[in-house]
Coordinates of C-alpha atoms in Angstrom, one line a residue:
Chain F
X1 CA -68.5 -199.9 103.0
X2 CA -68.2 -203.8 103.9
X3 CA -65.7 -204.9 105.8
X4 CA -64.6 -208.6 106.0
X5 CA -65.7 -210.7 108.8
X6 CA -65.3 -214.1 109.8
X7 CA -67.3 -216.7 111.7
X8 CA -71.0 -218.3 111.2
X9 CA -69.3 -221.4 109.3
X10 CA -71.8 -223.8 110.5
X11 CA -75.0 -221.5 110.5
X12 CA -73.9 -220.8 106.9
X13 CA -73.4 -224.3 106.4
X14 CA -76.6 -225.5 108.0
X15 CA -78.9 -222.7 106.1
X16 CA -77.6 -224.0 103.0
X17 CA -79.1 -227.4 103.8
X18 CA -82.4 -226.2 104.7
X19 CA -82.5 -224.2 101.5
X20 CA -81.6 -227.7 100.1
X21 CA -84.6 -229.2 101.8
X22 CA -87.1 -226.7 101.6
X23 CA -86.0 -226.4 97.4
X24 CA -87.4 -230.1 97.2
X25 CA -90.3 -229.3 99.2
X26 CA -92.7 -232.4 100.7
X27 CA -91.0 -235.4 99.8
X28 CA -94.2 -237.5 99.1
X29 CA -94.1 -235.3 95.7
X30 CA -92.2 -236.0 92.5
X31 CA -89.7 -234.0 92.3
X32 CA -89.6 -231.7 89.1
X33 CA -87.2 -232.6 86.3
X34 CA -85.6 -230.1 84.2
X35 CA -87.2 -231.4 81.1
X36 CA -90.6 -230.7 82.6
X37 CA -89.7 -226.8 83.3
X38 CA -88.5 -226.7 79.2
X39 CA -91.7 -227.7 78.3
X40 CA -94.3 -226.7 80.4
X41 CA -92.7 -223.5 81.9
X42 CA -90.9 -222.6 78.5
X43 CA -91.7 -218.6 79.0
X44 CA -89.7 -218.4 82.1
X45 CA -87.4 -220.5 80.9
X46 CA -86.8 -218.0 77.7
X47 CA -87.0 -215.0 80.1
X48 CA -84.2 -216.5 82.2
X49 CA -82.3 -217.1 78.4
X50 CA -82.9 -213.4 77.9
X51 CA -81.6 -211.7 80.7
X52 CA -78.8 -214.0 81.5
X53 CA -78.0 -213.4 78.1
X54 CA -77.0 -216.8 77.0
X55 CA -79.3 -219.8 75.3
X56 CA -79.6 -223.1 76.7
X57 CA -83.0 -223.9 77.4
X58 CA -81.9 -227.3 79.5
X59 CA -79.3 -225.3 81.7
X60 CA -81.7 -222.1 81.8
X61 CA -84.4 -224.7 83.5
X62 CA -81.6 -226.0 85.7
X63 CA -81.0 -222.5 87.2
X64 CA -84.9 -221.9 87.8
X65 CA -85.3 -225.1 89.5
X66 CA -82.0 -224.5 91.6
X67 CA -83.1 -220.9 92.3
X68 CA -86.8 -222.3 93.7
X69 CA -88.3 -220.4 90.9
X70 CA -86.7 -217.0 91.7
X71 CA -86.4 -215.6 88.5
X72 CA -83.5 -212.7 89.0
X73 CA -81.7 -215.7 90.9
X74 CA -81.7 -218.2 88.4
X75 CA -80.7 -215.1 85.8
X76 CA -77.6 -214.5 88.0
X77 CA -76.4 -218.2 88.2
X78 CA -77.0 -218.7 84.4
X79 CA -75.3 -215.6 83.4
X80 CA -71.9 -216.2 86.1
X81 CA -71.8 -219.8 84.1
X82 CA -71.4 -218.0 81.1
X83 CA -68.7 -216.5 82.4
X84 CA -67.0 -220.1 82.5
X85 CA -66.6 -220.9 79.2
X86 CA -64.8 -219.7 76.3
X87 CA -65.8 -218.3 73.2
X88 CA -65.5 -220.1 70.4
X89 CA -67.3 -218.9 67.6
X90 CA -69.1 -215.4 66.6
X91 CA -72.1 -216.2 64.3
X92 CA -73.4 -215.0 61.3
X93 CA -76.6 -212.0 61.5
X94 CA -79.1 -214.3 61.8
X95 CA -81.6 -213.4 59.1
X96 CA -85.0 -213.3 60.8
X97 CA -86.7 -212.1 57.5
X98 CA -86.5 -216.3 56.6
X99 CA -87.6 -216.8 60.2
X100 CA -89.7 -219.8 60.3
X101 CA -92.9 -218.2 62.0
X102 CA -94.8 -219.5 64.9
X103 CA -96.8 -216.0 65.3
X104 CA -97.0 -212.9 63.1
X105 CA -99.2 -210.1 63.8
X106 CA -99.0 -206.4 62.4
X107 CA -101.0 -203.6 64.2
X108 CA -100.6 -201.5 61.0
X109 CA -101.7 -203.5 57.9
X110 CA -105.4 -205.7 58.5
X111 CA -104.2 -207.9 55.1
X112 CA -100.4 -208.0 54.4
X113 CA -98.4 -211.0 52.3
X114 CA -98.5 -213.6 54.9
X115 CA -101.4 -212.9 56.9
X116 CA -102.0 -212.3 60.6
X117 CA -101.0 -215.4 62.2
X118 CA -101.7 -215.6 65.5
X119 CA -99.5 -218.5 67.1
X120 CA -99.8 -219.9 70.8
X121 CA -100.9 -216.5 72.6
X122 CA -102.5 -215.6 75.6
X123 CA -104.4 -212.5 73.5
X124 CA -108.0 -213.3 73.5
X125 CA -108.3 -215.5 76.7
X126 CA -110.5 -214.2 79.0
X127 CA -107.7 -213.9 81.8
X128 CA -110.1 -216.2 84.4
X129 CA -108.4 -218.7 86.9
X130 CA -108.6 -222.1 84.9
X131 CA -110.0 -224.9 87.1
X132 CA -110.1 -227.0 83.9
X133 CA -106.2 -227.5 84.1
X134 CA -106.3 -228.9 87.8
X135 CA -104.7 -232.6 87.5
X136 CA -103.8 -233.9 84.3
X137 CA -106.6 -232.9 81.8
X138 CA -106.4 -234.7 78.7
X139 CA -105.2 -231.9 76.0
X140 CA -106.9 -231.9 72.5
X141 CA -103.9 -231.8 69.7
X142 CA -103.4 -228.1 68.0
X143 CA -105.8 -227.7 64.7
X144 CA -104.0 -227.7 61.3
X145 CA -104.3 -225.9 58.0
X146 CA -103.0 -225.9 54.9
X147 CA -100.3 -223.9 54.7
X148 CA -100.1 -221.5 52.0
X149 CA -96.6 -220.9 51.4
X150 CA -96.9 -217.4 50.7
X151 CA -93.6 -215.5 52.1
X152 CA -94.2 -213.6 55.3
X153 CA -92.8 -210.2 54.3
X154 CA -91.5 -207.4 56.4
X155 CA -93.6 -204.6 57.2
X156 CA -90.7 -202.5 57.0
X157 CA -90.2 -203.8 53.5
X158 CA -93.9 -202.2 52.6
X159 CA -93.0 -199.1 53.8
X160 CA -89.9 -199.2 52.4
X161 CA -91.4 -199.1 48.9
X162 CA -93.1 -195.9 49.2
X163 CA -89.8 -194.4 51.3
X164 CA -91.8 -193.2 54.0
X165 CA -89.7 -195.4 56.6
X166 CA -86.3 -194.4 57.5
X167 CA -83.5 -197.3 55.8
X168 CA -81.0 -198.8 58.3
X169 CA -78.3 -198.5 56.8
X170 CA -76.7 -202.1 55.7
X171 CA -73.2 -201.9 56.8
X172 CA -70.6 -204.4 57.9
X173 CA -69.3 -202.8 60.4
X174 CA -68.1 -204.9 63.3
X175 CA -70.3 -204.5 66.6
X176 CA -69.2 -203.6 70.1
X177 CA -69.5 -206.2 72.9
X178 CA -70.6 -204.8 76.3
X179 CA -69.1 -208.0 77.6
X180 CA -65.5 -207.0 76.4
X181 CA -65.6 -203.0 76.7
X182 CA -66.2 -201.0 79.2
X183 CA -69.1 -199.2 79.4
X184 CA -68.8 -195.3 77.6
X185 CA -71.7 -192.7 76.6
X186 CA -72.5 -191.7 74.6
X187 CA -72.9 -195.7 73.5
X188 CA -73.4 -196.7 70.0
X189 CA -76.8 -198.0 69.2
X190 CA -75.2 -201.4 68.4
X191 CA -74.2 -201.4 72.6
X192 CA -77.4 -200.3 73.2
X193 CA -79.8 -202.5 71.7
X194 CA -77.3 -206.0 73.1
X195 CA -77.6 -203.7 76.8
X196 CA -81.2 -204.2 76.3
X197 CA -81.7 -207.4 74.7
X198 CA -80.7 -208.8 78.4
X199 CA -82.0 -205.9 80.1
X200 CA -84.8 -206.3 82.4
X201 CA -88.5 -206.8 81.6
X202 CA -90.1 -204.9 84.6
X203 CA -87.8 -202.2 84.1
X204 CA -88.1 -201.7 80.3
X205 CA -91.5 -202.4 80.5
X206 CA -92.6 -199.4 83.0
X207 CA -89.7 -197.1 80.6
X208 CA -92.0 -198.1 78.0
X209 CA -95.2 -197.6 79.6
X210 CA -93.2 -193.9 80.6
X211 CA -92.9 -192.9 76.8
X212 CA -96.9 -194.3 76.5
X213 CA -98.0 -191.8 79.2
X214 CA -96.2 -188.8 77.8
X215 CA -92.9 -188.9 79.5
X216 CA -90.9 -189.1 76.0
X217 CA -93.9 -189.5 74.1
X218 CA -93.0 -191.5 70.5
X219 CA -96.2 -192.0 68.8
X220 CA -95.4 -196.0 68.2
X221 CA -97.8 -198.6 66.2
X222 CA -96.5 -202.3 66.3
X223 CA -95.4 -202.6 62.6
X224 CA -94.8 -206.1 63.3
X225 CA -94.2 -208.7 65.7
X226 CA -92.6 -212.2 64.6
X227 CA -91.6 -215.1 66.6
X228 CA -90.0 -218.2 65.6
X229 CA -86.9 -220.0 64.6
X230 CA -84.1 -218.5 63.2
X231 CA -80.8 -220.6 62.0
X232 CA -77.2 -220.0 63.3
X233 CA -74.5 -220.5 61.1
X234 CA -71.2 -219.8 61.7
X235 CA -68.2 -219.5 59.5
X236 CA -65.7 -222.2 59.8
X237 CA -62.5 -221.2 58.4
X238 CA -60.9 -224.9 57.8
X239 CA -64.4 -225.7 55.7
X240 CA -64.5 -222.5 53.7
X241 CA -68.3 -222.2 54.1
X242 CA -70.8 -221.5 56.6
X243 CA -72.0 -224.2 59.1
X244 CA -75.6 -224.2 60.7
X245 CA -75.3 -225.0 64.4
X246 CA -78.9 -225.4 64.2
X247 CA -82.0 -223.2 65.2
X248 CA -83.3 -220.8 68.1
X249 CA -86.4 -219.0 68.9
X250 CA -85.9 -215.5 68.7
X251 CA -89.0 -212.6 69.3
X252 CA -88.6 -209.7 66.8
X253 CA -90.7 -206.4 67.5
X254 CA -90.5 -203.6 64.8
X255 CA -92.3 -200.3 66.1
X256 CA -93.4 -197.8 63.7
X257 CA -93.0 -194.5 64.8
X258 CA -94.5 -191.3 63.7
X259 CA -91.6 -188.2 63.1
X260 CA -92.4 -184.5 61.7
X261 CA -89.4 -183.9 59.9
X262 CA -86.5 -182.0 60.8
X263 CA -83.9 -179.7 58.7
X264 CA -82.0 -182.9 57.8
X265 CA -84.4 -185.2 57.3
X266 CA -87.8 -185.2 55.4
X267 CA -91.1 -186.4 57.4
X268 CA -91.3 -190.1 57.5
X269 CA -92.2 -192.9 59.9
X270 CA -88.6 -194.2 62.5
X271 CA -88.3 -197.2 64.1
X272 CA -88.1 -198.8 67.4
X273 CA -86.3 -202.4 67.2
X274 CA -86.3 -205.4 69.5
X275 CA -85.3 -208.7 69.3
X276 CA -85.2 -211.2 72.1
X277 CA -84.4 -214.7 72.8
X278 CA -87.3 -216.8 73.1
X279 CA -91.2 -216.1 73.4
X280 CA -90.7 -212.7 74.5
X281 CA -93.3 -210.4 73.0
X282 CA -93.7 -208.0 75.8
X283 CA -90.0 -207.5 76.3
X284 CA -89.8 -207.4 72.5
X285 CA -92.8 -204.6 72.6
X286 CA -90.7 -202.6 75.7
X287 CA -87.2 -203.0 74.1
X288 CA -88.2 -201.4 70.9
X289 CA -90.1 -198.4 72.6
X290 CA -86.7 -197.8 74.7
X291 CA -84.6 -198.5 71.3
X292 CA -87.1 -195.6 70.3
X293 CA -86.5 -193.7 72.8
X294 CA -83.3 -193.5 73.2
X295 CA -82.7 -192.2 69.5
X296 CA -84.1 -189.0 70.6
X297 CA -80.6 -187.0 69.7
X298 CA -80.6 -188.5 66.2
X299 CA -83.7 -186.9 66.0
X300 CA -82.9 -183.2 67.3
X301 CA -85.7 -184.4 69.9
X302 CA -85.5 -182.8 73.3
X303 CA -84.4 -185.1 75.8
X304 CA -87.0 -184.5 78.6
X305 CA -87.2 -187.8 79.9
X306 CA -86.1 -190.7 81.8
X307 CA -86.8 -192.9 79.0
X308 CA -84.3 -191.1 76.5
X309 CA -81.7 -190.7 79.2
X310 CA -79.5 -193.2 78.2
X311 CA -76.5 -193.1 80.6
X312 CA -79.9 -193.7 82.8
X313 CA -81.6 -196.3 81.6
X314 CA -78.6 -198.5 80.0
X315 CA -76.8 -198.3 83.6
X316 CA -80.1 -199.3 85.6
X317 CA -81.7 -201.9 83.0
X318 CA -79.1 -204.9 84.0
X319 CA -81.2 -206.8 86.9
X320 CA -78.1 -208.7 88.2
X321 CA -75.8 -205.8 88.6
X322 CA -78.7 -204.1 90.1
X323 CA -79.5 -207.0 92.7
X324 CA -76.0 -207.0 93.6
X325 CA -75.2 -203.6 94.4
X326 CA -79.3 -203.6 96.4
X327 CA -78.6 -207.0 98.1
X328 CA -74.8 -206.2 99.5
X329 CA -76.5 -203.6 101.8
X330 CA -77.5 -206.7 103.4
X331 CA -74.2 -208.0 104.3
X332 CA -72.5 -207.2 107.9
X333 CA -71.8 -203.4 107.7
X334 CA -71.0 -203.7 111.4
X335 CA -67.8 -201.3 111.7
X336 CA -69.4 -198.6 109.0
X337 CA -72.3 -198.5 110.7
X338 CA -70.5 -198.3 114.6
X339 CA -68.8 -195.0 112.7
X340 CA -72.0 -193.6 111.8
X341 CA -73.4 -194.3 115.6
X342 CA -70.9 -192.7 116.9
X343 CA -71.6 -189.5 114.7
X344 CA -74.8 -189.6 114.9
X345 CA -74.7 -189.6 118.8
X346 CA -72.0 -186.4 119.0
X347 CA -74.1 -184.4 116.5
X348 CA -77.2 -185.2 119.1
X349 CA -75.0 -184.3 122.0
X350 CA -74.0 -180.9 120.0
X351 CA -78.0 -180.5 119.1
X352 CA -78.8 -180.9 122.9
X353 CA -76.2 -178.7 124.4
X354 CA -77.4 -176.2 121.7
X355 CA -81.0 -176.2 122.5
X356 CA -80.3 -176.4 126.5
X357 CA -78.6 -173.0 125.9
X358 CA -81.3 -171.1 123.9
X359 CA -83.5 -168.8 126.4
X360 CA -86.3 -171.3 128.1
X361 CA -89.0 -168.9 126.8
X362 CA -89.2 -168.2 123.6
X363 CA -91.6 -165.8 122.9
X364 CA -89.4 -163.0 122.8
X365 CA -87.8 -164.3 119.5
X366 CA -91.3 -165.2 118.2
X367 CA -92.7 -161.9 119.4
X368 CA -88.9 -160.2 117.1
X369 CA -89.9 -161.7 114.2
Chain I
X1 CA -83.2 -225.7 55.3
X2 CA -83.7 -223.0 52.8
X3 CA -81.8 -220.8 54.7
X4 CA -78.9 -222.9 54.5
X5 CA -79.7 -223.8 51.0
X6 CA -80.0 -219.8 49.9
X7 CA -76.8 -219.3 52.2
X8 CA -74.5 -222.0 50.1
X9 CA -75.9 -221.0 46.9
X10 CA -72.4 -220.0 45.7
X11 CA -70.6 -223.3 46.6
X12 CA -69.4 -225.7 44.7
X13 CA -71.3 -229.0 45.0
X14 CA -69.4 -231.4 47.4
X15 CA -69.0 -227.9 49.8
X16 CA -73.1 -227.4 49.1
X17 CA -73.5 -231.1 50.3
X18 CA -71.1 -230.9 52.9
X19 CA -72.8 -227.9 54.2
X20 CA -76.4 -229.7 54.1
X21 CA -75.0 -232.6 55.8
X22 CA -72.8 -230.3 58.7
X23 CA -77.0 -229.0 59.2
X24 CA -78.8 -231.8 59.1
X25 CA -76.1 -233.6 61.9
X26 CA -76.7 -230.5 64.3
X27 CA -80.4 -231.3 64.5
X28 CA -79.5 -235.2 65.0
X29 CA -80.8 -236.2 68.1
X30 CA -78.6 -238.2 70.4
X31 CA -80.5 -241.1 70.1
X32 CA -80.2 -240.8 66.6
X33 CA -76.7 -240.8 66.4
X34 CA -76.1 -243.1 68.9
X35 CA -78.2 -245.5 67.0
X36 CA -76.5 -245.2 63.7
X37 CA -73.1 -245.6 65.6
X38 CA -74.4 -248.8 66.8
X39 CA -75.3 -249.9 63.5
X40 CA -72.4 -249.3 61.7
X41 CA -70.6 -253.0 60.3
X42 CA -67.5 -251.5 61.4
X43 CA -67.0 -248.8 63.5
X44 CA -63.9 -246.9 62.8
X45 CA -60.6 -245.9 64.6
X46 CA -61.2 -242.3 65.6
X47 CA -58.4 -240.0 67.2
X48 CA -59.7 -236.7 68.7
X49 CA -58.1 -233.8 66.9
X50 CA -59.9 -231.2 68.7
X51 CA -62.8 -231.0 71.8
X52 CA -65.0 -232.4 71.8
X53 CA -65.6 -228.9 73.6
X54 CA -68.6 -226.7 74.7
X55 CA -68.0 -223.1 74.5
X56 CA -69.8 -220.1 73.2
X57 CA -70.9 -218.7 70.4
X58 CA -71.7 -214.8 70.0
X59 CA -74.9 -214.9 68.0
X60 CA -75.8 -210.9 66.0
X61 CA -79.0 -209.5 64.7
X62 CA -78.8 -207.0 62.7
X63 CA -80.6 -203.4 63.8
X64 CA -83.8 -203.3 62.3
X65 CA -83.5 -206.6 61.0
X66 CA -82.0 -205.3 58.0
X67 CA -79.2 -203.1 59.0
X68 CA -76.0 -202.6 60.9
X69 CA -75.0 -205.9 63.0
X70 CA -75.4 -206.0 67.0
X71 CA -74.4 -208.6 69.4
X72 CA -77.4 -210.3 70.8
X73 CA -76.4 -212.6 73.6
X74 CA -74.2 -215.6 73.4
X75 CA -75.3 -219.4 73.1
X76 CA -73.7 -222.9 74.1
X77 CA -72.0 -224.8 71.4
X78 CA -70.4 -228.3 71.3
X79 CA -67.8 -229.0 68.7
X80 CA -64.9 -231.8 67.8
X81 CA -63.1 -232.4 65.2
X82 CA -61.7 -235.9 64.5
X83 CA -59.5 -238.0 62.3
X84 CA -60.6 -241.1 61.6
X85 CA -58.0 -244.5 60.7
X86 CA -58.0 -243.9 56.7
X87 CA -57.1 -240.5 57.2
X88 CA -60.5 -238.6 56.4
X89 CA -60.8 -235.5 58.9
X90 CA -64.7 -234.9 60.1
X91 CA -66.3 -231.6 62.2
X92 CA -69.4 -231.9 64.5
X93 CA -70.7 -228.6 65.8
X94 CA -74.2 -228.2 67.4
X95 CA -75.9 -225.4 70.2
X96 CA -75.7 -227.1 73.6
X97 CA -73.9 -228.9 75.8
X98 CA -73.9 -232.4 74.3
X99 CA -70.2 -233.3 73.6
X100 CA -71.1 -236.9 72.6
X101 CA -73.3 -235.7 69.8
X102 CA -71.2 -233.3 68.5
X103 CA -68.4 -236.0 68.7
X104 CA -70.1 -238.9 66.8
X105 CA -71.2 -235.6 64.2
X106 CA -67.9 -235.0 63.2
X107 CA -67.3 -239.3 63.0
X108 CA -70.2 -239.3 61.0
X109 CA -68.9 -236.2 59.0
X110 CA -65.4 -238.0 58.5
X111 CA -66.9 -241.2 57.1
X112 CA -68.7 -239.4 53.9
X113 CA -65.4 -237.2 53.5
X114 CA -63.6 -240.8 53.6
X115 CA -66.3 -241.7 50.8
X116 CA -68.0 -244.3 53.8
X117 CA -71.4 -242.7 52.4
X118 CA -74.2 -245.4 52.9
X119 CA -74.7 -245.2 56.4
X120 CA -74.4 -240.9 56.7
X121 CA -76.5 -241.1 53.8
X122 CA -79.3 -243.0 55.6
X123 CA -78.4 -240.7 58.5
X124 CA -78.9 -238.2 57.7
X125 CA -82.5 -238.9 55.0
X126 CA -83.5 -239.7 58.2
X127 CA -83.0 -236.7 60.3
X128 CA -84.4 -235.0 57.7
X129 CA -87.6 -236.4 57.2
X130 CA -88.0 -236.1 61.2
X131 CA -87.2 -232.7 60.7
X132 CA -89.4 -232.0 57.4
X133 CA -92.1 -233.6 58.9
X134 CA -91.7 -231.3 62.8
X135 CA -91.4 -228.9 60.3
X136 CA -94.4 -229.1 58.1
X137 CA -96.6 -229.8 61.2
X138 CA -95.1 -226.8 63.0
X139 CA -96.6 -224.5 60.0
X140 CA -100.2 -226.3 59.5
X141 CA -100.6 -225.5 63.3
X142 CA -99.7 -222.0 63.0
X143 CA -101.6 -221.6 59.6
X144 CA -104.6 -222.9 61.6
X145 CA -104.3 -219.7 63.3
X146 CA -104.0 -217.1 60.5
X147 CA -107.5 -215.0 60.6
X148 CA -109.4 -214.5 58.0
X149 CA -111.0 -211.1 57.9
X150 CA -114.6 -210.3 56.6
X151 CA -116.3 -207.2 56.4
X152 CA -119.1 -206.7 58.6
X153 CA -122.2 -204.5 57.0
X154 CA -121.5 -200.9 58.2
X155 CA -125.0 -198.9 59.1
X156 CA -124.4 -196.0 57.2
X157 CA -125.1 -197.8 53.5

């Protein structure tokens, strides 16, 4: 337990200054601007978006830069801002099926309507330090094509055709909000899936890598990954219509999995789903493996593993509840620990008086049994 | 903007354009507005009848992509709503934090209501060709990246 304590005013004070200092670093440097960390370190900047589960771009940067680059950090201060504003507006599904796509790739169909289009991705690079990029190298523009216009269809939709893919079902009903209910298991998928769209990446990642090695074992193939802009509309009751706020980068990760068929339902592949703010394709990949996995009951599956456990993995996945409750053990504990001292040292004084008054020799006992 | 477009299919025509103008606002730069503001022959009384405000907005996906609707993660959003001296109520509403932007949005939206169309007009073709053209570069970069397939000769034939 922590108790209160007072005092340290100034050291506090002072330490906050040095972090100060040592956050700008050698003075005879620019210092970094927000706009730089937007363009130039967008991928941390969209996994701060993610987990802090609110998207800003400009103010996401601002938290890295404030946080010296600590990721969970600048996730915590992002996501207690949120908790500083109001909400005015719920939007509209956004619709990611007229996505405008930056990447595509399926891992199921070689030539689909569309094409596999691979988009800024680190696939395929050789994974070697880059001395090239030292200083300010002058960087060729991208290559264009023509574009085609064909639509980029769902790989779900394919499937769909020949029923062998289970059909979410298209309701209306309105969602949960983890952020306005308390938490309950079993959780609906809807809590789920917004649980893991802010959830962390190392953690879902290794679950994922859990139902890979056999520990929940799913049988997934990347149906498809999109990434790209998506429009927000909301409805605006005073206009009568639907107003576009304008446009956010979403990552969307459909895994195909395989399933044998049960009493209820015929064989047929299941799906995984993720969706993600930003360029998130590995979170994207891990979220819809855990999605996956964590529809073992609607499945009669067994539940053997951590990775379908979902009182486990929905209550551990949340990086900022789980640095708070690790970091307090940091803070004074000076009383609870003096209890425990104290304990500790009368159950030693009761283990010493008890050992004093066994027999000096012991081989008689030895020598009993 | 074909979202928008297929989204306001069912509206009558002023709503339709009012709807494509509301978009094309949001992706208005603050420069861009700022400019136009500037530019105006006369700029008009406006009295603030809401915000300008940033707040939040609740964005969904839908399971699947197709399916039942989940709550993804919230967003910033700036909004006003003003009235301007003829009378002619305007809305600005953009993702962010700029409260200027979505202010002179809703002054630009309240001019066109008023029937003031020449300079929103010019507003907003130009957003839109910045945006068309962002756009259409956008997608020859990434179609530069599709890959073409070929077969290679197997060794069994």
């Amino acid at each position: 337990m922590y108790v209160a304590v007072k005092g340290g005013e100034s050291a506090i004070e002072n330490a906050h200054r040095l972090l100060a200092d040592r956050r700008r670093g050698d003075r005879s440097l620019p210092a970094i601007t927000e706009a730089q960390i937007v363009e130039q370190l967008s991928l941390s900047v969209d996994r701060v978006m993610a987990e802090a589960s609110l998207y800003d771009p400009g103010l996401a940067a601002l938290a890295i830069r404030q946080a010296r680059g600590d990721m969970i950090e600048a996730i915590f201060i992002l996501r207690a801002y949120r908790t500083t504003l109001p909400r005015l507006a719920v939007s509209r599904p956004v619709d990611t099926a007229a996505m405008r796509i930056e990447r595509r790739i399926s891992a199921t169909y070689k030539d689909l309507p569309g094409g596999q289009l691979l988009g800024p991705t680190f696939d395929y690079t050789h994974r070697l330090i880059d001395p090239a990029l030292v200083g300010e190298p002058d960087v060729p523009e991208a290559a264009v094509a023509e574009v085609t216009g064909e639509p980029v269809m769902r790989v779900a939709d394919i499937l769909a055709h020949e029923s062998l893919i289970e059909l979410e079902p298209r309701v209306d009903a309105e969602p949960g909000d983890i952020t306005r209910e308390p938490t309950e298991f079993p959780m609906p998928r809807a809590e789920r899936l917004q649980s893991l769209a802010r959830g962390d990446e190392g953690f879902l990642l290794a679950l994922a890598y859990s139902t890979q090695r056999g520990y929940g074992r799913s049988h997934p193939f990347v149906g498809e990954i999109r990434i790209g802009l998506v429009e927000v509309e909301i409805d605006v009751p005073e206009l009568g219509f639907a107003v576009s706020l304008g446009e956010i980068r979403l990552t969307e990760c459909q895994m195909v999995n395989q399933f044998k068929g049960s009493a209820e339902k015929p064989p047929q592949f299941t799906r995984g789903y993720g969706l993600v703010f930003g360029q998130s394709e590995r979170k994207a990949m891990a979220m819809s493996l855990c999605d996956r996995a964590l529809r073992a009951a609607e499945y009669g599956e067994d539940i053997t593993a951590p990775a379908q456990d979902e009182e486990f993995v929905i209550s551990h996945c949340d990086n900022v509840q789980a640095t708070g409750f690790v970091e307090h053990l940091k803070l004074p504990h000076y009383v609870d620990f003096q209890a425990e001292l104290g304990l500790v040292r009368r159950l030693r004084a009761n283990y010493d008086a008890a050992r004093a008054a066994e027999p000096e020799d012991d081989s008689f006992e030895e020598a009993a049994q | 903007m074909t979202a928008i477009e297929a989204a306001s299919a069912d509206l009558s025509s002023a709503q339709h354009e009012r709807a494509r103008r509301l978009a094309l606002l949001a992706r208005a730069s603050r420069d861009e507005l700022e400019a136009a503001w500037a530019a105006l022959p006369v700029q008009p009384s406006v009295t603030a009848l809401r915000g300008p405000e940033t707040g939040l907005v609740m964005l969904r996906g839908r399971m699947g992509g197709d399916g039942a609707p989940f709550n993804l993660g919230e967003a910033t959003v700036s909004r006003a709503s003003v009235r301007l001296g003829d009378g002619s109520v305007g809305h600005g509403q953009r993702l962010g934090g700029d409260r200027q932007a979505a202010r002179l949005s809703a002054i630009f939206d309240a001019l066109a209501e008023g029937g003031d169309r020449v300079a929103v007009d010019a507003l907003c073709a130009a957003i839109a060709a910045r945006v068309e053209a962002d756009a259409a570069r956008e997608a020859a970069e990434t179609a530069a990246t599709r890959v073409n397939f070929f077969t290679l000769v197997r060794g069994e034939d």
